[in-house]
């Protein structure tokens, strides 16, 4: 007997062609790209068989930027034009950066913008642009070795990244011409790779100490569902800080002044990092530094001394561990495995201290450098639709509470930290002046009570509030955090139903128009045509909408009346006509018109699939009772 | 599922205080497997946006149904009895005394000989009181059509008080542990 084929909602009934998708670990020190081929996830090497791409970009006048190992090697000879650890600057303001560390390796351009700009031989560049250069290289590497254009990517970010840092990462991907399926939290990606590899179930902790960021996530693994119970961390703490602590000590020993030049500082960091790595195996190591007067200072560093230098930093990672356990409502002995991720977990002292905190030996048998990229690749493969029967589901949380500024510089929390995303909350506001037609809402992220102690995400100005007497308007502002952990805000005056326009002024991000300009500039460099690209984008979206609609009509014709169907079909054929034309704005308008016409149908379909899900569940429970 | 559906209906449960937590978690996972925006990564933008909204609604409903306090509040709200935290109706004298004593004990924790030990005693007492109130709510809601909503609301308000106290106690614990 022939079996009926029933497809998942939103997926095509046509035989599925394998779509190219990759996972990208955009790290502070190194970046990686991985993909799933023949059911197996692997990282992709470059032509010289190197898998790790150092996250270093060198800018020289009149030359394309140099990315990776070649740039890293130039770091000491050309420090000001060679940007490393750019991840630390993503989504941050100039003042934040000055607070992060007092000794700075770069020169920043003087601008009135809150976004820092590195001053280089090629001009001033933002952290978003620097990151996009790294992404472009990984994109080329992937497309070359997979032999085609990428349908989409999953890019990992530290779980503790705030909204601004996430948005900056997404902007960098956009500049690199990547379609982002999802921003995925690094510990969650690691949990996916680990969980699937070991068929693990139960509670696990992922301790992720990278070059510049630290995350701890507590997850429950249950039949393909990866549920994050709590996450905590420090988005400005990592192995770089170990190096810096060691470098500072060397400076004291060697009598090097704080005002040493950029070359000297880079050499010191290099030497410190090498010493740290040597002490993974050895008990002691010798240090050699060439001083400015040409003489050579020689010294020795042993494990005990290094522990004194880095213990306070390791201690700073253990507080978030305790907080995450507390927030998850889990005690250390309920944790079945502690998975160590990130290059800095190679330091034996880190393993020792984490073992003490969780009262068990942490797991170190997975490769801490590649596990995040592998997990991202697995998720990308699922999101591309290459595994339609896959049951995998990732439920993540928002790492920091979201709040609003209220009277007296206080913050009122609207979404507490560790709430499962997506999440939406509404809050009602009113006007305090007669005839008031606009108001500004200041959105913050953080746990503290005072506005000055939290991180400002942006100011949302509502326009077009109908003029009424003070206190009569009821403006419902809805805050929504999507699966990427990104916030969006909409507002509506409830008594009149008028939708308010919202103007967003990000505190530490680039505006849409700045991104647009950068995009245009970069496309011009590639001698591409803006209009052609926009047309192609709209055509792709039109095809997607029309294809999905055809599938929907074939499956759920019964959910529509004759008249409704005719209306939808008419809107669809109008879109088809525009799609074959050359006007991208007309296509966009036709998509919007079809969306509007079909919106009830889309909602009905989703509801019916939910009813089926619950009905199927009841059958299972019933079957369970019969056993 | 529509925006007018209540949290119980959304999960296919009768509108009742008693809920099988195991079933609740299973249905939650089943709903998210069908609704999570990741299932619509290739769908047109409109469907993807709708999935984000619905998944958020399911998350909200799940959080409400999971917590006895929030579930009770929600049940009363469905019956038209809103709990306004600002306007607490007056409670019996015994409860007021207990309230004052616990607040004072909490304020004195920092100066105790063993603050963490003192705190864990208070937290234990809060947990016991909460368990007692949950049992009382169970009994009251079991009366079905004859639930005295006004009296039930007083119980819920007591629970809100303990919930806030517990939050404060946890914050103090966090400070104490971090200072170790």
Coordinates of C-alpha atoms in Angstrom, one line a residue, chain B residues 61-156:
Chain B
X61 CA 1.4 30.2 29.1
X62 CA 3.9 27.6 30.3
X63 CA 5.5 29.9 32.9
X64 CA 2.0 30.8 34.2
X65 CA 0.8 27.2 34.4
X66 CA 4.0 25.9 35.9
X67 CA 4.0 28.2 39.0
X68 CA 1.2 27.6 41.6
X69 CA 1.1 31.3 42.5
X70 CA 0.9 32.5 38.9
X71 CA -1.6 29.8 38.1
X72 CA -3.9 30.8 40.9
X73 CA -3.6 34.4 40.0
X74 CA -4.5 33.6 36.5
X75 CA -7.5 31.5 37.5
X76 CA -8.9 34.3 39.6
X77 CA -8.3 36.8 36.8
X78 CA -10.3 34.6 34.4
X79 CA -13.1 34.8 36.9
X80 CA -12.9 38.6 37.0
X81 CA -10.9 38.9 40.2
X82 CA -7.8 40.9 39.5
X83 CA -5.0 40.8 42.0
X84 CA -3.6 44.3 42.3
X85 CA -0.4 44.2 44.3
X86 CA -0.8 47.8 45.3
X87 CA -4.2 47.4 47.0
X88 CA -3.8 44.6 49.5
X89 CA -6.9 43.8 51.4
X90 CA -6.4 43.5 55.1
X91 CA -5.3 40.1 56.4
X92 CA -5.8 38.3 59.7
X93 CA -3.7 39.4 62.7
X94 CA -1.8 36.1 62.9
X95 CA -0.5 36.5 59.3
X96 CA 0.4 40.2 59.9
X97 CA 2.5 39.1 63.0
X98 CA 4.3 36.4 61.0
X99 CA 4.9 38.9 58.2
X100 CA 6.6 41.4 60.6
X101 CA 8.6 38.7 62.3
X102 CA 10.0 37.3 59.1
X103 CA 10.9 40.8 57.7
X104 CA 12.7 41.6 60.9
X105 CA 14.6 38.3 60.9
X106 CA 15.6 38.9 57.3
X107 CA 16.9 42.3 58.2
X108 CA 19.0 40.9 61.0
X109 CA 20.6 38.1 58.9
X110 CA 23.7 40.2 57.9
X111 CA 24.7 40.7 61.6
X112 CA 24.0 37.1 62.7
X113 CA 27.0 34.9 63.9
X114 CA 26.5 32.6 60.9
X115 CA 24.5 34.6 58.4
X116 CA 24.1 31.8 55.9
X117 CA 22.8 29.5 58.6
X118 CA 20.3 32.1 59.8
X119 CA 19.2 32.7 56.3
X120 CA 18.6 29.0 55.5
X121 CA 16.4 28.8 58.6
X122 CA 14.3 31.7 57.3
X123 CA 14.1 30.2 53.8
X124 CA 13.0 26.9 55.2
X125 CA 10.2 28.6 57.1
X126 CA 9.1 30.5 54.0
X127 CA 9.0 27.2 52.0
X128 CA 6.9 25.6 54.7
X129 CA 4.4 28.5 54.7
X130 CA 4.2 28.4 50.9
X131 CA 3.5 24.7 50.9
X132 CA 0.7 25.2 53.4
X133 CA -0.8 27.9 51.2
X134 CA -0.6 25.8 48.1
X135 CA -2.5 23.0 49.9
X136 CA -5.1 25.5 51.0
X137 CA -5.5 26.8 47.4
X138 CA -5.9 23.2 46.2
X139 CA -8.7 22.6 48.6
X140 CA -10.4 25.9 47.8
X141 CA -10.3 25.5 44.0
X142 CA -11.5 21.9 44.4
X143 CA -14.9 23.4 45.4
X144 CA -15.3 24.0 41.6
X145 CA -18.4 26.2 41.1
X146 CA -18.6 27.1 44.8
X147 CA -15.1 28.7 45.1
X148 CA -15.2 31.7 47.3
X149 CA -13.1 34.0 45.1
X150 CA -12.7 36.8 47.6
X151 CA -11.3 34.5 50.2
X152 CA -9.2 32.7 47.7
X153 CA -7.8 36.0 46.6
X154 CA -6.6 36.6 50.2
X155 CA -4.7 33.3 50.1
X156 CA -3.1 34.3 46.8

